[in-house]
């Protein structure tokens, strides 16, 4: 028996069976890719290298595989019997060398053997080696109607039996967001479905169940170079639901992306309202007015050692006014709203997913157990030959090996933190350099220059490291050798998410929670790597810099990494292919017109799965929810991006990559758990952003505890402490102390510390501890209240829509009635057959027979 599985994926597995039967039974030429006879459709294509005939060829044994297998069996039997293996080459090494060194004759033998097995299971094949692509051969595969029936019965695919009217109110409301495609059937009619059956025994060999067990190893060994179903441009204009063309798994992705985009509409509207509220009230913000008032002659302490000099607080007027656009009382309401919005989105998706499961006949679908990956089986063979024990709880490798691989993930996160620290040193150095510059323009725009350039550098590093971390995550997963494809995908997703999440949010987390916290005070600053003084926040806080970083990162990743790469990379590949070709543009166009469908699809890129598409949306969801208190316009930018993203993904799936294999799925899998986890973490993160990053809590404490008249007048002076310039450490005083035109003896800095004339100058004041207590109390109250509200919304909204629940119950009743009628009909036929005598004609009753008395 051949060691290779003779199974391939069929792209038609998700299409209605009655349409297949009608296609199979129809006569005349058919639309879409077909065999040379114009009748049989091409369901799948395998490509391989076609070698030119040579006069002298190296002779290779047809039975090389069997020699290797016999060698392996002999070694295994020797080890079981306790004997000493023969003193020849290790069978494992021989098998490994043989697997890596596939000769052309061996490839041809395996190819022939595989194709013979495909014919044995009923598939029809046709080769095309005289095509217009030199060196490439095509094996076209057709699955006849009886083979599809056999597999449909084995898989319990449902077939329509009766029409049921359903309510699609949501589809009508959201119709403007869907592509304008002429429907090919009424949208409010659903067929009552029942598992397909032909009243025959099930086959033991399942073509669809073992999708890649044989193909993967053959592709990896170079027997075949590619395997893909074909695009059918003739049916694309008539398909309004992606599931009908790509299968349920990809259909669920587009459905989820559509629901996410729809739910961003109210979030974007509320975010714009919050931003407009900040714009409308900026002129009435008392702290900003006090900072911008030139009558407040407040001299601030230098922002860096020696190179920086004293400065006036009024120069931070623009930053203070801009901070109010995002740091105002409305941002607290918006944070609560977004926490509830995330819960509503999750609940709405669960209901939508259940509705799709009902419409797509997936309510009774259960995922079958995955088969072992080819790489896993190879490693198992090698480990068995070495007599290494394999615990089922540990996996393929010993626990120390897995721990060694897992330790690389924290190492990569450490690399990310090191990059962030490098950007911090850049900001410190460039600020000192600009302060020392003789150019007045450079000295007047120091803050804007440092913020903008640092944010752009962070963006470039994030984009580059995203690609690196994606490759590292895949390499680590391959080293682990997961047992099944599902396990491989889940492990890869977890590693990629952890690395890319840390890469994207490390600079943002630093600005939100660490910058300005470990600075020290004038005369006693905190230094890193010798003479680098830790960064301070602006007087209005770090929220504005956090907003800039989040805005540039979000827009840059969406415009450059997501959209520009998806548009530009395929065009660059086409341009390179044209440059390498000897034909001009007109000849290239004429050449493309002569290519058949399977030849055109050969030039398309391979489908790499949905993980990259989900990953970019999950990172975007994190930016929309985690730090939304600092950037209320994030939902608006996400909405605009997703409107473009849906169209780009649809175009890419149809025109840029080969047609994916139709796969069934009931849900979006592990991505739902990641979304739910992010929505929970977002509540905690926004609570800390409001409490520690913004000035919301200090303003409330001042207004209700320290303000003499209950207003915000005097808040700026309350947040500033005093410093005697004679207390500077040696070598840290400004080089130009007369920069302002007068000698400075007392400067101010933002902190809550005891005054110079107290018994403990420069110590933390009681106001600091009171504000810290209020901040922690706010975090606890905000987190518990919002999570309680979210859980209440989760409990209040049922996971299954009421109309769907009623329809499922009605279908069960109708199904029972159909079975009862069928059984009554069968029983009536049996009774009639029993009542008729063996010698009596069927057309005459027994009572009317002529009497013989």
PDB file of C-alpha atoms in Angstrom, residues 431-637:
ATOM      1  CA  UNK A 431      16.356  67.957  22.667  1.00  0.00           C
ATOM      2  CA  UNK A 432      19.740  68.878  24.119  1.00  0.00           C
ATOM      3  CA  UNK A 433      21.187  69.354  20.629  1.00  0.00           C
ATOM      4  CA  UNK A 434      18.345  71.660  19.553  1.00  0.00           C
ATOM      5  CA  UNK A 435      18.718  73.731  22.715  1.00  0.00           C
ATOM      6  CA  UNK A 436      22.375  74.242  21.853  1.00  0.00           C
ATOM      7  CA  UNK A 437      21.572  75.192  18.255  1.00  0.00           C
ATOM      8  CA  UNK A 438      22.174  78.750  17.110  1.00  0.00           C
ATOM      9  CA  UNK A 439      19.250  78.614  14.698  1.00  0.00           C
ATOM     10  CA  UNK A 440      16.322  80.513  16.269  1.00  0.00           C
ATOM     11  CA  UNK A 441      13.779  78.527  14.229  1.00  0.00           C
ATOM     12  CA  UNK A 442      15.083  75.240  15.587  1.00  0.00           C
ATOM     13  CA  UNK A 443      15.099  76.574  19.144  1.00  0.00           C
ATOM     14  CA  UNK A 444      11.512  77.805  18.876  1.00  0.00           C
ATOM     15  CA  UNK A 445      10.060  74.449  17.705  1.00  0.00           C
ATOM     16  CA  UNK A 446      11.930  72.022  19.924  1.00  0.00           C
ATOM     17  CA  UNK A 447       8.888  70.261  21.378  1.00  0.00           C
ATOM     18  CA  UNK A 448       7.125  69.773  18.028  1.00  0.00           C
ATOM     19  CA  UNK A 449      10.319  68.554  16.358  1.00  0.00           C
ATOM     20  CA  UNK A 450      11.129  66.039  19.077  1.00  0.00           C
ATOM     21  CA  UNK A 451       7.567  64.706  19.316  1.00  0.00           C
ATOM     22  CA  UNK A 452       7.031  64.409  15.572  1.00  0.00           C
ATOM     23  CA  UNK A 453      10.347  62.837  14.644  1.00  0.00           C
ATOM     24  CA  UNK A 454      10.248  60.388  17.563  1.00  0.00           C
ATOM     25  CA  UNK A 455       6.731  59.281  16.606  1.00  0.00           C
ATOM     26  CA  UNK A 456       7.763  58.725  12.974  1.00  0.00           C
ATOM     27  CA  UNK A 457      10.850  56.758  14.045  1.00  0.00           C
ATOM     28  CA  UNK A 458       8.654  54.587  16.275  1.00  0.00           C
ATOM     29  CA  UNK A 459       6.312  53.980  13.341  1.00  0.00           C
ATOM     30  CA  UNK A 460       9.125  52.895  11.013  1.00  0.00           C
ATOM     31  CA  UNK A 461      10.538  50.564  13.663  1.00  0.00           C
ATOM     32  CA  UNK A 462       7.091  49.078  14.321  1.00  0.00           C
ATOM     33  CA  UNK A 463       6.525  48.351  10.625  1.00  0.00           C
ATOM     34  CA  UNK A 464       9.956  46.743  10.209  1.00  0.00           C
ATOM     35  CA  UNK A 465       9.779  44.716  13.422  1.00  0.00           C
ATOM     36  CA  UNK A 466       6.273  43.519  12.547  1.00  0.00           C
ATOM     37  CA  UNK A 467       7.690  41.643   9.584  1.00  0.00           C
ATOM     38  CA  UNK A 468      10.590  40.320  11.664  1.00  0.00           C
ATOM     39  CA  UNK A 469       8.335  39.148  14.485  1.00  0.00           C
ATOM     40  CA  UNK A 470       5.978  37.460  12.038  1.00  0.00           C
ATOM     41  CA  UNK A 471       8.878  35.404  10.666  1.00  0.00           C
ATOM     42  CA  UNK A 472      10.194  34.673  14.171  1.00  0.00           C
ATOM     43  CA  UNK A 473       6.774  33.490  15.368  1.00  0.00           C
ATOM     44  CA  UNK A 474       6.448  31.136  12.419  1.00  0.00           C
ATOM     45  CA  UNK A 475       9.985  29.819  12.950  1.00  0.00           C
ATOM     46  CA  UNK A 476       9.295  29.119  16.616  1.00  0.00           C
ATOM     47  CA  UNK A 477       6.056  27.337  15.764  1.00  0.00           C
ATOM     48  CA  UNK A 478       7.782  25.183  13.159  1.00  0.00           C
ATOM     49  CA  UNK A 479      10.403  24.203  15.717  1.00  0.00           C
ATOM     50  CA  UNK A 480       7.682  23.001  18.072  1.00  0.00           C
ATOM     51  CA  UNK A 481       6.265  20.714  15.323  1.00  0.00           C
ATOM     52  CA  UNK A 482       2.575  20.846  16.375  1.00  0.00           C
ATOM     53  CA  UNK A 483       0.590  17.686  15.899  1.00  0.00           C
ATOM     54  CA  UNK A 484      -2.318  19.016  13.813  1.00  0.00           C
ATOM     55  CA  UNK A 485      -2.976  21.964  11.529  1.00  0.00           C
ATOM     56  CA  UNK A 486      -5.389  23.478  14.050  1.00  0.00           C
ATOM     57  CA  UNK A 487      -2.788  23.293  16.800  1.00  0.00           C
ATOM     58  CA  UNK A 488      -0.200  24.802  14.461  1.00  0.00           C
ATOM     59  CA  UNK A 489      -2.498  27.702  13.575  1.00  0.00           C
ATOM     60  CA  UNK A 490      -3.452  28.466  17.182  1.00  0.00           C
ATOM     61  CA  UNK A 491       0.156  28.409  18.396  1.00  0.00           C
ATOM     62  CA  UNK A 492       1.235  30.627  15.531  1.00  0.00           C
ATOM     63  CA  UNK A 493      -1.579  33.087  16.240  1.00  0.00           C
ATOM     64  CA  UNK A 494      -0.723  33.336  19.940  1.00  0.00           C
ATOM     65  CA  UNK A 495       2.990  33.929  19.309  1.00  0.00           C
ATOM     66  CA  UNK A 496       2.363  36.424  16.525  1.00  0.00           C
ATOM     67  CA  UNK A 497      -0.216  38.317  18.579  1.00  0.00           C
ATOM     68  CA  UNK A 498       2.031  38.577  21.652  1.00  0.00           C
ATOM     69  CA  UNK A 499       5.018  39.812  19.643  1.00  0.00           C
ATOM     70  CA  UNK A 500       3.134  42.216  17.395  1.00  0.00           C
ATOM     71  CA  UNK A 501       1.013  43.547  20.250  1.00  0.00           C
ATOM     72  CA  UNK A 502       4.122  44.287  22.311  1.00  0.00           C
ATOM     73  CA  UNK A 503       5.775  45.844  19.271  1.00  0.00           C
ATOM     74  CA  UNK A 504       2.847  48.157  18.482  1.00  0.00           C
ATOM     75  CA  UNK A 505       1.938  49.219  22.012  1.00  0.00           C
ATOM     76  CA  UNK A 506       5.287  49.430  23.820  1.00  0.00           C
ATOM     77  CA  UNK A 507       5.935  53.090  22.842  1.00  0.00           C
ATOM     78  CA  UNK A 508       2.341  53.968  23.707  1.00  0.00           C
ATOM     79  CA  UNK A 509       2.502  52.256  27.106  1.00  0.00           C
ATOM     80  CA  UNK A 510       5.744  54.086  27.900  1.00  0.00           C
ATOM     81  CA  UNK A 511       4.240  57.485  27.123  1.00  0.00           C
ATOM     82  CA  UNK A 512       1.058  56.712  29.025  1.00  0.00           C
ATOM     83  CA  UNK A 513       2.390  55.227  32.250  1.00  0.00           C
ATOM     84  CA  UNK A 514       6.166  55.666  32.575  1.00  0.00           C
ATOM     85  CA  UNK A 515       7.282  58.932  31.061  1.00  0.00           C
ATOM     86  CA  UNK A 516       7.528  61.657  33.686  1.00  0.00           C
ATOM     87  CA  UNK A 517       7.031  59.207  36.595  1.00  0.00           C
ATOM     88  CA  UNK A 518      10.693  58.538  37.401  1.00  0.00           C
ATOM     89  CA  UNK A 519      12.205  61.951  36.724  1.00  0.00           C
ATOM     90  CA  UNK A 520      13.168  63.168  40.164  1.00  0.00           C
ATOM     91  CA  UNK A 521      13.367  66.904  40.834  1.00  0.00           C
ATOM     92  CA  UNK A 522      15.758  69.767  40.096  1.00  0.00           C
ATOM     93  CA  UNK A 523      18.968  69.140  41.959  1.00  0.00           C
ATOM     94  CA  UNK A 524      18.212  65.430  42.295  1.00  0.00           C
ATOM     95  CA  UNK A 525      17.293  64.132  38.850  1.00  0.00           C
ATOM     96  CA  UNK A 526      17.302  60.465  37.794  1.00  0.00           C
ATOM     97  CA  UNK A 527      19.935  59.596  35.180  1.00  0.00           C
ATOM     98  CA  UNK A 528      20.323  56.591  32.883  1.00  0.00           C
ATOM     99  CA  UNK A 529      23.507  55.449  31.108  1.00  0.00           C
ATOM    100  CA  UNK A 530      25.615  58.052  32.777  1.00  0.00           C
ATOM    101  CA  UNK A 531      24.497  61.587  31.973  1.00  0.00           C
ATOM    102  CA  UNK A 532      21.135  61.020  30.213  1.00  0.00           C
ATOM    103  CA  UNK A 533      18.405  62.629  32.303  1.00  0.00           C
ATOM    104  CA  UNK A 534      14.983  60.980  32.204  1.00  0.00           C
ATOM    105  CA  UNK A 535      12.316  62.776  30.198  1.00  0.00           C
ATOM    106  CA  UNK A 536       9.727  65.092  31.698  1.00  0.00           C
ATOM    107  CA  UNK A 537       6.178  65.612  30.508  1.00  0.00           C
ATOM    108  CA  UNK A 538       4.974  68.992  29.360  1.00  0.00           C
ATOM    109  CA  UNK A 539       3.140  71.086  31.917  1.00  0.00           C
ATOM    110  CA  UNK A 540      -0.207  69.987  30.462  1.00  0.00           C
ATOM    111  CA  UNK A 541       0.844  66.343  30.892  1.00  0.00           C
ATOM    112  CA  UNK A 542       1.902  63.538  28.568  1.00  0.00           C
ATOM    113  CA  UNK A 543      -1.580  63.012  27.164  1.00  0.00           C
ATOM    114  CA  UNK A 544      -0.896  65.186  24.133  1.00  0.00           C
ATOM    115  CA  UNK A 545       2.265  63.264  23.239  1.00  0.00           C
ATOM    116  CA  UNK A 546       0.358  60.010  23.772  1.00  0.00           C
ATOM    117  CA  UNK A 547      -2.301  61.253  21.363  1.00  0.00           C
ATOM    118  CA  UNK A 548       0.312  62.174  18.731  1.00  0.00           C
ATOM    119  CA  UNK A 549       2.044  58.807  19.015  1.00  0.00           C
ATOM    120  CA  UNK A 550      -1.252  56.898  18.832  1.00  0.00           C
ATOM    121  CA  UNK A 551      -2.452  58.956  15.865  1.00  0.00           C
ATOM    122  CA  UNK A 552       0.752  58.529  13.841  1.00  0.00           C
ATOM    123  CA  UNK A 553       1.046  54.816  14.683  1.00  0.00           C
ATOM    124  CA  UNK A 554      -2.576  54.081  13.828  1.00  0.00           C
ATOM    125  CA  UNK A 555      -2.672  56.075  10.611  1.00  0.00           C
ATOM    126  CA  UNK A 556       0.768  54.892   9.537  1.00  0.00           C
ATOM    127  CA  UNK A 557       0.039  51.213  10.089  1.00  0.00           C
ATOM    128  CA  UNK A 558      -3.300  51.461   8.315  1.00  0.00           C
ATOM    129  CA  UNK A 559      -2.167  53.543   5.360  1.00  0.00           C
ATOM    130  CA  UNK A 560       1.325  52.105   4.851  1.00  0.00           C
ATOM    131  CA  UNK A 561       1.379  48.591   6.254  1.00  0.00           C
ATOM    132  CA  UNK A 562      -2.212  47.533   5.600  1.00  0.00           C
ATOM    133  CA  UNK A 563      -3.430  49.407   2.532  1.00  0.00           C
ATOM    134  CA  UNK A 564      -0.326  50.621   0.683  1.00  0.00           C
ATOM    135  CA  UNK A 565       1.432  47.278   0.991  1.00  0.00           C
ATOM    136  CA  UNK A 566      -1.651  45.390  -0.181  1.00  0.00           C
ATOM    137  CA  UNK A 567      -1.941  47.639  -3.230  1.00  0.00           C
ATOM    138  CA  UNK A 568       1.702  48.344  -3.956  1.00  0.00           C
ATOM    139  CA  UNK A 569       3.382  44.959  -3.507  1.00  0.00           C
ATOM    140  CA  UNK A 570       1.234  43.126  -6.116  1.00  0.00           C
ATOM    141  CA  UNK A 571       1.762  45.960  -8.592  1.00  0.00           C
ATOM    142  CA  UNK A 572       5.521  45.906  -7.986  1.00  0.00           C
ATOM    143  CA  UNK A 573       5.573  42.141  -8.592  1.00  0.00           C
ATOM    144  CA  UNK A 574       3.689  42.584 -11.857  1.00  0.00           C
ATOM    145  CA  UNK A 575       6.061  45.356 -12.902  1.00  0.00           C
ATOM    146  CA  UNK A 576       9.100  43.171 -12.155  1.00  0.00           C
ATOM    147  CA  UNK A 577       7.565  40.305 -14.126  1.00  0.00           C
ATOM    148  CA  UNK A 578       6.998  42.618 -17.096  1.00  0.00           C
ATOM    149  CA  UNK A 579      10.533  43.988 -16.878  1.00  0.00           C
ATOM    150  CA  UNK A 580      11.938  40.456 -17.015  1.00  0.00           C
ATOM    151  CA  UNK A 581       9.777  39.580 -19.995  1.00  0.00           C
ATOM    152  CA  UNK A 582      10.980  40.290 -23.529  1.00  0.00           C
ATOM    153  CA  UNK A 583       7.503  41.320 -24.685  1.00  0.00           C
ATOM    154  CA  UNK A 584       6.217  44.868 -24.774  1.00  0.00           C
ATOM    155  CA  UNK A 585       2.952  45.918 -23.101  1.00  0.00           C
ATOM    156  CA  UNK A 586       0.769  45.121 -26.132  1.00  0.00           C
ATOM    157  CA  UNK A 587       2.365  41.720 -26.625  1.00  0.00           C
ATOM    158  CA  UNK A 588       2.011  41.012 -22.908  1.00  0.00           C
ATOM    159  CA  UNK A 589      -1.681  41.899 -23.063  1.00  0.00           C
ATOM    160  CA  UNK A 590      -2.226  39.675 -26.093  1.00  0.00           C
ATOM    161  CA  UNK A 591      -0.337  36.881 -24.361  1.00  0.00           C
ATOM    162  CA  UNK A 592      -2.538  37.147 -21.258  1.00  0.00           C
ATOM    163  CA  UNK A 593      -5.643  36.955 -23.420  1.00  0.00           C
ATOM    164  CA  UNK A 594      -4.543  33.588 -24.788  1.00  0.00           C
ATOM    165  CA  UNK A 595      -3.919  32.042 -21.356  1.00  0.00           C
ATOM    166  CA  UNK A 596      -6.474  29.650 -19.923  1.00  0.00           C
ATOM    167  CA  UNK A 597      -7.866  30.005 -16.422  1.00  0.00           C
ATOM    168  CA  UNK A 598      -5.512  27.502 -14.794  1.00  0.00           C
ATOM    169  CA  UNK A 599      -2.543  29.200 -16.452  1.00  0.00           C
ATOM    170  CA  UNK A 600      -3.622  32.665 -15.277  1.00  0.00           C
ATOM    171  CA  UNK A 601      -4.106  31.451 -11.712  1.00  0.00           C
ATOM    172  CA  UNK A 602      -0.590  30.019 -11.750  1.00  0.00           C
ATOM    173  CA  UNK A 603       0.821  33.570 -11.801  1.00  0.00           C
ATOM    174  CA  UNK A 604      -1.277  34.626  -8.787  1.00  0.00           C
ATOM    175  CA  UNK A 605       0.185  34.591  -5.307  1.00  0.00           C
ATOM    176  CA  UNK A 606      -0.585  31.720  -2.917  1.00  0.00           C
ATOM    177  CA  UNK A 607      -3.297  32.141  -0.312  1.00  0.00           C
ATOM    178  CA  UNK A 608      -1.547  32.406   3.070  1.00  0.00           C
ATOM    179  CA  UNK A 609      -4.646  32.221   5.253  1.00  0.00           C
ATOM    180  CA  UNK A 610      -6.791  34.673   7.183  1.00  0.00           C
ATOM    181  CA  UNK A 611      -4.393  35.229  10.081  1.00  0.00           C
ATOM    182  CA  UNK A 612      -2.771  38.395   8.602  1.00  0.00           C
ATOM    183  CA  UNK A 613      -6.197  39.902   7.910  1.00  0.00           C
ATOM    184  CA  UNK A 614      -7.502  39.159  11.384  1.00  0.00           C
ATOM    185  CA  UNK A 615      -4.241  40.264  13.018  1.00  0.00           C
ATOM    186  CA  UNK A 616      -4.286  43.776  11.572  1.00  0.00           C
ATOM    187  CA  UNK A 617      -7.916  44.190  12.628  1.00  0.00           C
ATOM    188  CA  UNK A 618      -7.209  42.911  16.158  1.00  0.00           C
ATOM    189  CA  UNK A 619      -4.345  45.406  16.555  1.00  0.00           C
ATOM    190  CA  UNK A 620      -6.653  48.137  15.278  1.00  0.00           C
ATOM    191  CA  UNK A 621      -9.347  47.054  17.749  1.00  0.00           C
ATOM    192  CA  UNK A 622      -6.762  47.396  20.515  1.00  0.00           C
ATOM    193  CA  UNK A 623      -5.920  50.937  19.441  1.00  0.00           C
ATOM    194  CA  UNK A 624      -9.616  51.837  19.266  1.00  0.00           C
ATOM    195  CA  UNK A 625     -10.424  50.534  22.752  1.00  0.00           C
ATOM    196  CA  UNK A 626      -7.282  50.478  24.909  1.00  0.00           C
ATOM    197  CA  UNK A 627      -6.243  54.160  24.798  1.00  0.00           C
ATOM    198  CA  UNK A 628      -9.418  55.740  23.513  1.00  0.00           C
ATOM    199  CA  UNK A 629      -9.427  58.188  26.445  1.00  0.00           C
ATOM    200  CA  UNK A 630      -6.437  59.930  24.870  1.00  0.00           C
ATOM    201  CA  UNK A 631      -7.617  59.831  21.253  1.00  0.00           C
ATOM    202  CA  UNK A 632     -11.402  60.037  20.722  1.00  0.00           C
ATOM    203  CA  UNK A 633     -10.976  60.189  16.931  1.00  0.00           C
ATOM    204  CA  UNK A 634      -9.556  56.643  16.788  1.00  0.00           C
ATOM    205  CA  UNK A 635     -12.957  55.042  15.921  1.00  0.00           C
ATOM    206  CA  UNK A 636     -13.408  57.504  13.052  1.00  0.00           C
ATOM    207  CA  UNK A 637     -10.042  56.673  11.504  1.00  0.00           C
TER     208      UNK A 637
END
